[in-house]
Amino acid sequence: MKFSPVYLSLLYIFSTLANANDNTQVSEPQEASPSAQESASQQPLEVIEVKGRYIKGYNAHSASGASRLDLAISDIPQSVSVITGAQIRDFQLNDINSALDTATGINVERIETDRTYYTARGFDVTNFQIDGVGLPLTSGNNHADEDTAIYDRVEVIRGANGLMTGVGNPSATVNFIRKRPTADNQVNLSASYGSWDNLRLKADASGNLNDTFAARVVAVKQTKDSYLDRYQTDKTVLYAFIEAKISDDTNLSLSHSYIDNDANGNNWGALPLFYTDGSATHYDRSTNTSADWSNWQVEKQNTVLELSHYFSDNWRLRATYSYKTTDEDTELFYVYGTPDKNTELGLTGYGSEYDLDDKHNLADLYIDGDFSLFGREHQLVFGVNYAKLDYTDSSLYDYTTGNGFPAMPDLNTWDGNTPKPTFADGLRGSDVSATQKAAYFTGRFNLLEDFHLIAGGRYNDWKAEGESYGNIQDVEDAQFIPYLGLTYRFIPELLAYASYTETFTAQRELDVNDNTLAPVTGESQEIGLKSELFNGNLITTLAYFDIQQTNLATLDPRTIDLPPTEQRYIGADGISSRGFEIDIAGEIYPGLNASIGYTDFDIKGDDNVAAYTPSKMFKLAATYDVAFIDGLSLGINMRWQDDIYRSQGVVGDGFENAGEEIITEQKAYSIVDLMAKYDITDNLNIAVNANNVTDEKYLTSLYWAQGFYGAPANYSATISWKL
């Protein structure tokens, strides 16, 4: 598709305005031909006036997390979704859990108030990156209420992403794109107040300090109670990004983010889900297993230094160094056992003090550019990556005072009052260091008109050493991970694609010859169609995927009767999943922006995972600018999942149904959120959000054998002012 210079100029202006979040009307003089220049000096120039917005709704157009190539989403041979800044603002998606709730194919497993797992296509999502750089989560899950205020958007690349991650599962990669200085000077202030005394204040300022320096600063303060008894949080977010234009070709930036989340009354573990007779428990949504002294403080900091240099119009170098730290201090209370249905007794408390110190050093350098070969233009990127992770954690208990393992009263009436243990016994913990060295390359080759090949690979060298709770963590492995993708554009609006890529995870288990097993490999194959409708304002994707996990450590039958220290393992097939996804994002109708996703897949290889993982999910976020009331927007944000269950063992002796299998079920449900926003002036608006308007009662997860209920209907109002 070819565009006139005028159209390209307007496109650039729209992009600039969108990045600056500005609704100002733009006028652009029509380009005059040389023959017309003389007459143009004697008569007014024709003016093209444009009203509207570009990449300001739910259509992000491009994503960088799937490769280092700056490609349009339709040109990426994988399923990609982008949660845009507009969507985050419209529905107050102020933490990453609520943001990822809206992403096609992502299931957010809230196992506790302050600990969350994420799954996609049947596998845990552990690869979380910031501007394309990162390592898998240390423990496979995220702790605390991490804020989205410092991010411009969130990219979700589903399937294996071997080029940019290498280590991990063939599930998805989540890439957070940080806010940077905008083209114009601006200050955005907002204040919101909602159910359970939820107070949130946010300031976001961007400015050009002079011709050389530009900066952006974000600050958030949020305090809130909860529908859960005794649970409350106090969160502080600070973020600063300073950019220096060293020359016309060279930019240098330094940024730092600080997130402090102080939770009190948080749970560790959750509610028991069945009685001794196998019947289901039915607690109030507010019931919490936390003691009144429980607390979980998490402090996260991230410093990023970034250099970019353009050698020419076609070639660029980008180097990034990131230093991330996480400091956690906790005093936790766990409740375990199975209550009696008549007395509600039979549970035991379990106190622990847990501390974590986690450090990441991440460095990435790559060069990308265009080149000509055989009369066609191609793209190439190659780079190197170094990452080092060090973490230590420790756990203490109380085995001596009698307060460490108290008998629990009826949870229905318990107020969290239990003597605080003296945490001085049974010191256990981890001291682990892991290093990843990698080199990668990708080429996008224009083979024929509208037919492209994306081919590349990543060589990963992974090494870990140390000890975790008595288990040796020493392991090392190196693997080459291939990537292959094809795209063919039948017509300007329709493209077909196919891709294959891998990931790997090193294993520590030994075989009968006392050799370490080869890594478990995840293989992801995907084919699909992508379309760009309404002049590119709406992007749709239909994808079919087939994922296999191979060489997963499984106990060798020949050693099953040996002591655990002498047992050995063989590589076997792990989980596999097949299914399809539909993703729609953009402007469906003038003034109607939407993000729609549907996922349907089957899991084989692990009946437990297949049972607790929803295999069908529908996501919808939509806003409509009401035509007959200027400044009014209405919206809906909903998610639906099919039913899930978990086998919890069998009923014990002494009951009529002894030996009967205990099944915990969560039937299919949907959560519906609504919003309304009104622009009082061009710079002032007020918004009202209503969440779970149907007051659905549901378990947030069956990932573990315990669980707790999601929030009931709740409301908030936000006033925003732009200077």
mmCIF file of C-alpha atoms in Angstrom, residues 259-557:
data_model
loop_
_atom_site.group_PDB
_atom_site.id
_atom_site.type_symbol
_atom_site.label_atom_id
_atom_site.label_comp_id
_atom_site.label_asym_id
_atom_site.label_seq_id
_atom_site.Cartn_x
_atom_site.Cartn_y
_atom_site.Cartn_z
ATOM 1 C CA ILE A 259 7.396 0.577 44.402
ATOM 2 C CA ASP A 260 6.690 0.062 48.095
ATOM 3 C CA ASN A 261 3.704 -2.118 48.976
ATOM 4 C CA ASP A 262 2.837 -2.548 52.634
ATOM 5 C CA ALA A 263 0.107 -5.147 53.220
ATOM 6 C CA ASN A 264 -1.442 -5.991 56.586
ATOM 7 C CA GLY A 265 -3.848 -8.839 57.255
ATOM 8 C CA ASN A 266 -2.731 -10.588 54.061
ATOM 9 C CA ASN A 267 -3.362 -14.279 53.798
ATOM 10 C CA TRP A 268 -0.762 -17.015 53.351
ATOM 11 C CA GLY A 269 -2.607 -19.925 51.920
ATOM 12 C CA ALA A 270 -6.373 -19.523 51.831
ATOM 13 C CA LEU A 271 -9.684 -21.038 52.904
ATOM 14 C CA PRO A 272 -10.270 -24.802 53.230
ATOM 15 C CA LEU A 273 -12.676 -25.799 50.481
ATOM 16 C CA PHE A 274 -14.246 -28.983 51.878
ATOM 17 C CA TYR A 275 -15.327 -30.616 55.135
ATOM 18 C CA THR A 276 -14.262 -34.005 56.481
ATOM 19 C CA ASP A 277 -17.371 -35.577 54.928
ATOM 20 C CA GLY A 278 -16.317 -34.284 51.488
ATOM 21 C CA SER A 279 -19.012 -31.602 51.167
ATOM 22 C CA ALA A 280 -18.050 -28.094 50.100
ATOM 23 C CA THR A 281 -17.467 -25.250 52.557
ATOM 24 C CA HIS A 282 -19.412 -22.010 52.062
ATOM 25 C CA TYR A 283 -17.732 -19.125 53.831
ATOM 26 C CA ASP A 284 -18.650 -15.462 53.582
ATOM 27 C CA ARG A 285 -16.597 -13.605 50.996
ATOM 28 C CA SER A 286 -15.037 -11.554 53.783
ATOM 29 C CA THR A 287 -13.617 -14.584 55.633
ATOM 30 C CA ASN A 288 -9.843 -14.367 55.933
ATOM 31 C CA THR A 289 -7.377 -16.884 57.391
ATOM 32 C CA SER A 290 -4.944 -14.096 58.295
ATOM 33 C CA ALA A 291 -3.930 -13.310 61.858
ATOM 34 C CA ASP A 292 -4.326 -9.708 62.964
ATOM 35 C CA TRP A 293 -0.517 -9.338 63.159
ATOM 36 C CA SER A 294 0.168 -10.709 59.647
ATOM 37 C CA ASN A 295 2.048 -8.406 57.277
ATOM 38 C CA TRP A 296 3.907 -8.540 53.957
ATOM 39 C CA GLN A 297 6.151 -5.640 52.951
ATOM 40 C CA VAL A 298 7.551 -5.666 49.426
ATOM 41 C CA GLU A 299 9.932 -3.036 48.063
ATOM 42 C CA LYS A 300 10.918 -3.162 44.387
ATOM 43 C CA GLN A 301 13.421 -0.887 42.668
ATOM 44 C CA ASN A 302 14.634 -0.799 39.072
ATOM 45 C CA THR A 303 17.335 1.414 37.587
ATOM 46 C CA VAL A 304 17.741 1.428 33.797
ATOM 47 C CA LEU A 305 20.481 3.044 31.713
ATOM 48 C CA GLU A 306 19.824 3.090 27.973
ATOM 49 C CA LEU A 307 21.872 4.269 24.994
ATOM 50 C CA SER A 308 20.640 4.424 21.403
ATOM 51 C CA HIS A 309 22.661 5.559 18.410
ATOM 52 C CA TYR A 310 21.719 5.828 14.753
ATOM 53 C CA PHE A 311 24.603 5.073 12.415
ATOM 54 C CA SER A 312 22.411 6.068 9.496
ATOM 55 C CA ASP A 313 18.741 6.264 8.590
ATOM 56 C CA ASN A 314 18.732 2.484 8.324
ATOM 57 C CA TRP A 315 20.953 1.197 11.156
ATOM 58 C CA ARG A 316 20.715 1.632 14.922
ATOM 59 C CA LEU A 317 22.472 0.401 18.055
ATOM 60 C CA ARG A 318 20.642 0.077 21.370
ATOM 61 C CA ALA A 319 22.270 -0.876 24.673
ATOM 62 C CA THR A 320 20.445 -1.324 27.974
ATOM 63 C CA TYR A 321 21.623 -2.050 31.497
ATOM 64 C CA SER A 322 19.093 -2.703 34.261
ATOM 65 C CA TYR A 323 19.593 -3.299 37.963
ATOM 66 C CA LYS A 324 16.513 -4.624 39.769
ATOM 67 C CA THR A 325 16.111 -5.414 43.453
ATOM 68 C CA THR A 326 13.300 -6.874 45.514
ATOM 69 C CA ASP A 327 13.268 -6.791 49.301
ATOM 70 C CA GLU A 328 10.514 -8.678 51.130
ATOM 71 C CA ASP A 329 9.870 -8.851 54.868
ATOM 72 C CA THR A 330 6.905 -10.872 56.081
ATOM 73 C CA GLU A 331 5.218 -12.328 59.130
ATOM 74 C CA LEU A 332 2.716 -14.882 57.916
ATOM 75 C CA PHE A 333 -0.028 -17.123 59.271
ATOM 76 C CA TYR A 334 -1.218 -20.242 57.475
ATOM 77 C CA VAL A 335 -4.272 -22.367 58.264
ATOM 78 C CA TYR A 336 -4.321 -26.039 57.319
ATOM 79 C CA GLY A 337 -6.420 -29.121 57.921
ATOM 80 C CA THR A 338 -10.019 -30.120 57.204
ATOM 81 C CA PRO A 339 -12.841 -28.756 59.358
ATOM 82 C CA ASP A 340 -15.725 -30.771 60.730
ATOM 83 C CA LYS A 341 -19.044 -29.734 59.175
ATOM 84 C CA ASN A 342 -20.925 -29.658 62.465
ATOM 85 C CA THR A 343 -18.380 -27.991 64.747
ATOM 86 C CA GLU A 344 -16.251 -26.088 62.163
ATOM 87 C CA LEU A 345 -13.226 -27.239 64.210
ATOM 88 C CA GLY A 346 -10.211 -29.294 63.173
ATOM 89 C CA LEU A 347 -7.970 -26.622 61.667
ATOM 90 C CA THR A 348 -4.465 -25.684 62.838
ATOM 91 C CA GLY A 349 -2.574 -22.413 62.504
ATOM 92 C CA TYR A 350 1.019 -22.201 61.310
ATOM 93 C CA GLY A 351 3.151 -19.068 61.733
ATOM 94 C CA SER A 352 6.296 -18.200 59.807
ATOM 95 C CA GLU A 353 8.607 -15.270 59.189
ATOM 96 C CA TYR A 354 9.843 -15.071 55.600
ATOM 97 C CA ASP A 355 12.431 -12.659 54.177
ATOM 98 C CA LEU A 356 13.698 -12.351 50.595
ATOM 99 C CA ASP A 357 16.518 -10.403 48.984
ATOM 100 C CA ASP A 358 16.514 -10.633 45.176
ATOM 101 C CA LYS A 359 18.925 -8.868 42.762
ATOM 102 C CA HIS A 360 18.931 -8.862 38.951
ATOM 103 C CA ASN A 361 21.695 -7.495 36.728
ATOM 104 C CA LEU A 362 20.517 -7.370 33.104
ATOM 105 C CA ALA A 363 22.418 -6.177 30.053
ATOM 106 C CA ASP A 364 21.288 -6.247 26.434
ATOM 107 C CA LEU A 365 22.932 -4.859 23.298
ATOM 108 C CA TYR A 366 21.713 -5.192 19.736
ATOM 109 C CA ILE A 367 22.050 -3.651 16.280
ATOM 110 C CA ASP A 368 19.193 -3.555 13.825
ATOM 111 C CA GLY A 369 18.703 -2.136 10.381
ATOM 112 C CA ASP A 370 17.626 -2.531 6.775
ATOM 113 C CA PHE A 371 19.664 -3.806 3.863
ATOM 114 C CA SER A 372 19.150 -4.502 0.160
ATOM 115 C CA LEU A 373 19.672 -7.897 -1.441
ATOM 116 C CA PHE A 374 18.542 -9.211 -4.820
ATOM 117 C CA GLY A 375 16.709 -5.981 -5.453
ATOM 118 C CA ARG A 376 14.571 -6.187 -2.289
ATOM 119 C CA GLU A 377 14.658 -4.581 1.145
ATOM 120 C CA HIS A 378 15.207 -6.786 4.209
ATOM 121 C CA GLN A 379 15.579 -6.287 7.964
ATOM 122 C CA LEU A 380 18.189 -7.721 10.299
ATOM 123 C CA VAL A 381 18.869 -7.625 14.029
ATOM 124 C CA PHE A 382 21.575 -9.288 16.063
ATOM 125 C CA GLY A 383 22.497 -8.877 19.705
ATOM 126 C CA VAL A 384 23.914 -10.266 22.915
ATOM 127 C CA ASN A 385 22.366 -10.562 26.346
ATOM 128 C CA TYR A 386 23.737 -11.106 29.842
ATOM 129 C CA ALA A 387 21.685 -11.640 32.960
ATOM 130 C CA LYS A 388 22.619 -12.524 36.519
ATOM 131 C CA LEU A 389 20.202 -13.342 39.305
ATOM 132 C CA ASP A 390 21.123 -13.616 42.987
ATOM 133 C CA TYR A 391 18.582 -14.328 45.640
ATOM 134 C CA THR A 392 18.630 -15.309 49.278
ATOM 135 C CA ASP A 393 15.607 -16.043 51.404
ATOM 136 C CA SER A 394 14.998 -17.405 54.860
ATOM 137 C CA SER A 395 12.134 -18.846 56.887
ATOM 138 C CA LEU A 396 11.805 -18.967 60.677
ATOM 139 C CA TYR A 397 9.203 -20.734 62.806
ATOM 140 C CA ASP A 398 8.097 -21.102 66.428
ATOM 141 C CA TYR A 399 8.388 -24.650 67.774
ATOM 142 C CA THR A 400 8.864 -23.757 71.448
ATOM 143 C CA THR A 401 6.371 -21.216 72.808
ATOM 144 C CA GLY A 402 3.155 -22.969 71.788
ATOM 145 C CA ASN A 403 2.070 -20.023 69.633
ATOM 146 C CA GLY A 404 3.528 -21.342 66.390
ATOM 147 C CA PHE A 405 0.828 -23.968 65.748
ATOM 148 C CA PRO A 406 -2.376 -22.979 67.580
ATOM 149 C CA ALA A 407 -5.633 -24.906 67.325
ATOM 150 C CA MET A 408 -8.047 -22.778 65.306
ATOM 151 C CA PRO A 409 -11.573 -21.775 66.284
ATOM 152 C CA ASP A 410 -14.478 -21.564 63.825
ATOM 153 C CA LEU A 411 -13.272 -19.455 60.880
ATOM 154 C CA ASN A 412 -16.784 -18.050 60.435
ATOM 155 C CA THR A 413 -16.517 -16.121 63.706
ATOM 156 C CA TRP A 414 -12.728 -15.770 64.109
ATOM 157 C CA ASP A 415 -11.464 -12.194 64.374
ATOM 158 C CA GLY A 416 -7.800 -12.949 63.652
ATOM 159 C CA ASN A 417 -6.803 -12.762 67.315
ATOM 160 C CA THR A 418 -4.056 -15.271 68.049
ATOM 161 C CA PRO A 419 -0.843 -14.797 70.031
ATOM 162 C CA LYS A 420 2.070 -13.759 67.862
ATOM 163 C CA PRO A 421 4.727 -16.486 67.652
ATOM 164 C CA THR A 422 8.361 -15.916 68.524
ATOM 165 C CA PHE A 423 10.126 -16.607 65.230
ATOM 166 C CA ALA A 424 13.439 -18.043 66.323
ATOM 167 C CA ASP A 425 13.391 -21.731 65.354
ATOM 168 C CA GLY A 426 14.049 -23.972 62.357
ATOM 169 C CA LEU A 427 15.986 -21.534 60.181
ATOM 170 C CA ARG A 428 15.782 -22.658 56.546
ATOM 171 C CA GLY A 429 16.262 -20.831 53.278
ATOM 172 C CA SER A 430 17.930 -20.376 49.905
ATOM 173 C CA ASP A 431 21.114 -18.922 48.518
ATOM 174 C CA VAL A 432 21.036 -19.234 44.729
ATOM 175 C CA SER A 433 22.857 -17.550 41.868
ATOM 176 C CA ALA A 434 21.915 -17.988 38.203
ATOM 177 C CA THR A 435 23.584 -16.617 35.071
ATOM 178 C CA GLN A 436 22.314 -16.471 31.510
ATOM 179 C CA LYS A 437 24.476 -15.580 28.530
ATOM 180 C CA ALA A 438 22.846 -15.364 25.136
ATOM 181 C CA ALA A 439 23.397 -14.308 21.552
ATOM 182 C CA TYR A 440 20.511 -13.900 19.131
ATOM 183 C CA PHE A 441 19.772 -12.887 15.563
ATOM 184 C CA THR A 442 16.662 -12.364 13.481
ATOM 185 C CA GLY A 443 16.177 -11.600 9.828
ATOM 186 C CA ARG A 444 13.000 -10.567 8.041
ATOM 187 C CA PHE A 445 13.502 -11.395 4.395
ATOM 188 C CA ASN A 446 11.321 -10.117 1.586
ATOM 189 C CA LEU A 447 11.292 -13.267 -0.552
ATOM 190 C CA LEU A 448 8.548 -12.266 -2.947
ATOM 191 C CA GLU A 449 6.057 -9.444 -3.174
ATOM 192 C CA ASP A 450 4.053 -9.580 0.087
ATOM 193 C CA PHE A 451 5.769 -12.842 1.129
ATOM 194 C CA HIS A 452 8.178 -12.599 4.093
ATOM 195 C CA LEU A 453 10.322 -15.050 6.005
ATOM 196 C CA ILE A 454 11.342 -14.322 9.582
ATOM 197 C CA ALA A 455 14.164 -16.630 10.607
ATOM 198 C CA GLY A 456 16.505 -16.516 13.540
ATOM 199 C CA GLY A 457 17.698 -18.140 16.668
ATOM 200 C CA ARG A 458 19.044 -17.666 20.132
ATOM 201 C CA TYR A 459 21.968 -19.430 21.787
ATOM 202 C CA ASN A 460 21.382 -19.619 25.534
ATOM 203 C CA ASP A 461 23.975 -20.623 28.108
ATOM 204 C CA TRP A 462 22.296 -21.076 31.503
ATOM 205 C CA LYS A 463 24.026 -21.852 34.797
ATOM 206 C CA ALA A 464 22.694 -21.915 38.356
ATOM 207 C CA GLU A 465 24.304 -22.886 41.629
ATOM 208 C CA GLY A 466 23.426 -22.827 45.285
ATOM 209 C CA GLU A 467 21.010 -24.454 47.694
ATOM 210 C CA SER A 468 17.299 -23.964 48.378
ATOM 211 C CA TYR A 469 15.681 -25.460 51.478
ATOM 212 C CA GLY A 470 18.103 -28.352 51.522
ATOM 213 C CA ASN A 471 18.006 -29.034 47.788
ATOM 214 C CA ILE A 472 21.092 -28.455 45.671
ATOM 215 C CA GLN A 473 20.322 -26.082 42.773
ATOM 216 C CA ASP A 474 23.476 -26.652 40.703
ATOM 217 C CA VAL A 475 22.641 -26.985 37.023
ATOM 218 C CA GLU A 476 24.024 -25.792 33.717
ATOM 219 C CA ASP A 477 23.006 -26.195 30.114
ATOM 220 C CA ALA A 478 23.332 -24.569 26.740
ATOM 221 C CA GLN A 479 20.835 -24.720 23.912
ATOM 222 C CA PHE A 480 20.269 -23.199 20.502
ATOM 223 C CA ILE A 481 16.656 -22.149 20.098
ATOM 224 C CA PRO A 482 15.393 -21.726 16.528
ATOM 225 C CA TYR A 483 12.662 -19.436 15.314
ATOM 226 C CA LEU A 484 10.894 -19.612 11.972
ATOM 227 C CA GLY A 485 7.967 -17.555 10.753
ATOM 228 C CA LEU A 486 6.257 -16.944 7.420
ATOM 229 C CA THR A 487 3.769 -14.263 6.439
ATOM 230 C CA TYR A 488 1.899 -13.773 3.192
ATOM 231 C CA ARG A 489 -0.362 -10.816 2.518
ATOM 232 C CA PHE A 490 -3.071 -11.896 0.076
ATOM 233 C CA ILE A 491 -4.568 -8.421 -0.135
ATOM 234 C CA PRO A 492 -3.702 -5.259 1.772
ATOM 235 C CA GLU A 493 -6.268 -6.132 4.435
ATOM 236 C CA LEU A 494 -5.552 -9.863 4.916
ATOM 237 C CA LEU A 495 -2.412 -11.772 5.908
ATOM 238 C CA ALA A 496 -1.708 -15.433 6.667
ATOM 239 C CA TYR A 497 1.130 -16.571 8.931
ATOM 240 C CA ALA A 498 2.821 -19.620 10.401
ATOM 241 C CA SER A 499 5.535 -19.869 13.025
ATOM 242 C CA TYR A 500 7.624 -22.326 15.028
ATOM 243 C CA THR A 501 9.732 -21.581 18.088
ATOM 244 C CA GLU A 502 10.974 -23.153 21.305
ATOM 245 C CA THR A 503 11.918 -22.493 24.912
ATOM 246 C CA PHE A 504 13.852 -24.628 27.384
ATOM 247 C CA THR A 505 14.190 -25.059 31.138
ATOM 248 C CA ALA A 506 17.225 -26.747 32.667
ATOM 249 C CA GLN A 507 16.566 -29.737 34.942
ATOM 250 C CA ARG A 508 18.405 -30.972 38.046
ATOM 251 C CA GLU A 509 17.234 -34.592 38.072
ATOM 252 C CA LEU A 510 19.678 -37.424 37.352
ATOM 253 C CA ASP A 511 19.240 -40.501 35.134
ATOM 254 C CA VAL A 512 20.344 -44.055 35.991
ATOM 255 C CA ASN A 513 23.868 -43.202 34.822
ATOM 256 C CA ASP A 514 23.940 -40.201 37.202
ATOM 257 C CA ASN A 515 23.950 -37.754 34.326
ATOM 258 C CA THR A 516 21.789 -34.634 34.524
ATOM 259 C CA LEU A 517 18.735 -34.894 32.294
ATOM 260 C CA ALA A 518 18.655 -32.711 29.205
ATOM 261 C CA PRO A 519 16.437 -29.615 29.486
ATOM 262 C CA VAL A 520 12.671 -29.811 29.221
ATOM 263 C CA THR A 521 11.784 -28.218 25.894
ATOM 264 C CA GLY A 522 8.647 -26.373 24.938
ATOM 265 C CA GLU A 523 7.771 -26.367 21.250
ATOM 266 C CA SER A 524 5.168 -23.951 19.917
ATOM 267 C CA GLN A 525 3.617 -24.138 16.461
ATOM 268 C CA GLU A 526 1.036 -21.659 15.281
ATOM 269 C CA ILE A 527 -0.833 -20.771 12.120
ATOM 270 C CA GLY A 528 -3.308 -18.004 11.638
ATOM 271 C CA LEU A 529 -4.913 -15.139 9.772
ATOM 272 C CA LYS A 530 -4.651 -11.438 10.546
ATOM 273 C CA SER A 531 -6.669 -8.653 9.017
ATOM 274 C CA GLU A 532 -6.562 -4.882 9.088
ATOM 275 C CA LEU A 533 -9.992 -3.382 8.543
ATOM 276 C CA PHE A 534 -11.362 0.153 8.350
ATOM 277 C CA ASN A 535 -8.086 1.641 7.090
ATOM 278 C CA GLY A 536 -6.102 -0.258 9.688
ATOM 279 C CA ASN A 537 -8.149 0.967 12.645
ATOM 280 C CA LEU A 538 -9.239 -2.584 13.531
ATOM 281 C CA ILE A 539 -6.874 -5.551 13.759
ATOM 282 C CA THR A 540 -8.220 -9.090 14.037
ATOM 283 C CA THR A 541 -6.326 -12.349 14.572
ATOM 284 C CA LEU A 542 -7.486 -15.944 14.263
ATOM 285 C CA ALA A 543 -4.842 -18.394 15.476
ATOM 286 C CA TYR A 544 -4.542 -22.164 15.858
ATOM 287 C CA PHE A 545 -1.740 -23.388 18.123
ATOM 288 C CA ASP A 546 -0.164 -26.712 19.004
ATOM 289 C CA ILE A 547 2.247 -26.794 21.961
ATOM 290 C CA GLN A 548 4.212 -29.728 23.319
ATOM 291 C CA GLN A 549 6.417 -30.069 26.346
ATOM 292 C CA THR A 550 9.052 -32.771 25.920
ATOM 293 C CA ASN A 551 11.677 -34.479 28.080
ATOM 294 C CA LEU A 552 10.001 -33.612 31.384
ATOM 295 C CA ALA A 553 11.667 -35.426 34.326
ATOM 296 C CA THR A 554 9.560 -38.442 35.344
ATOM 297 C CA LEU A 555 10.445 -41.051 37.956
ATOM 298 C CA ASP A 556 12.198 -44.051 36.388
ATOM 299 C CA PRO A 557 10.012 -47.126 37.127
#
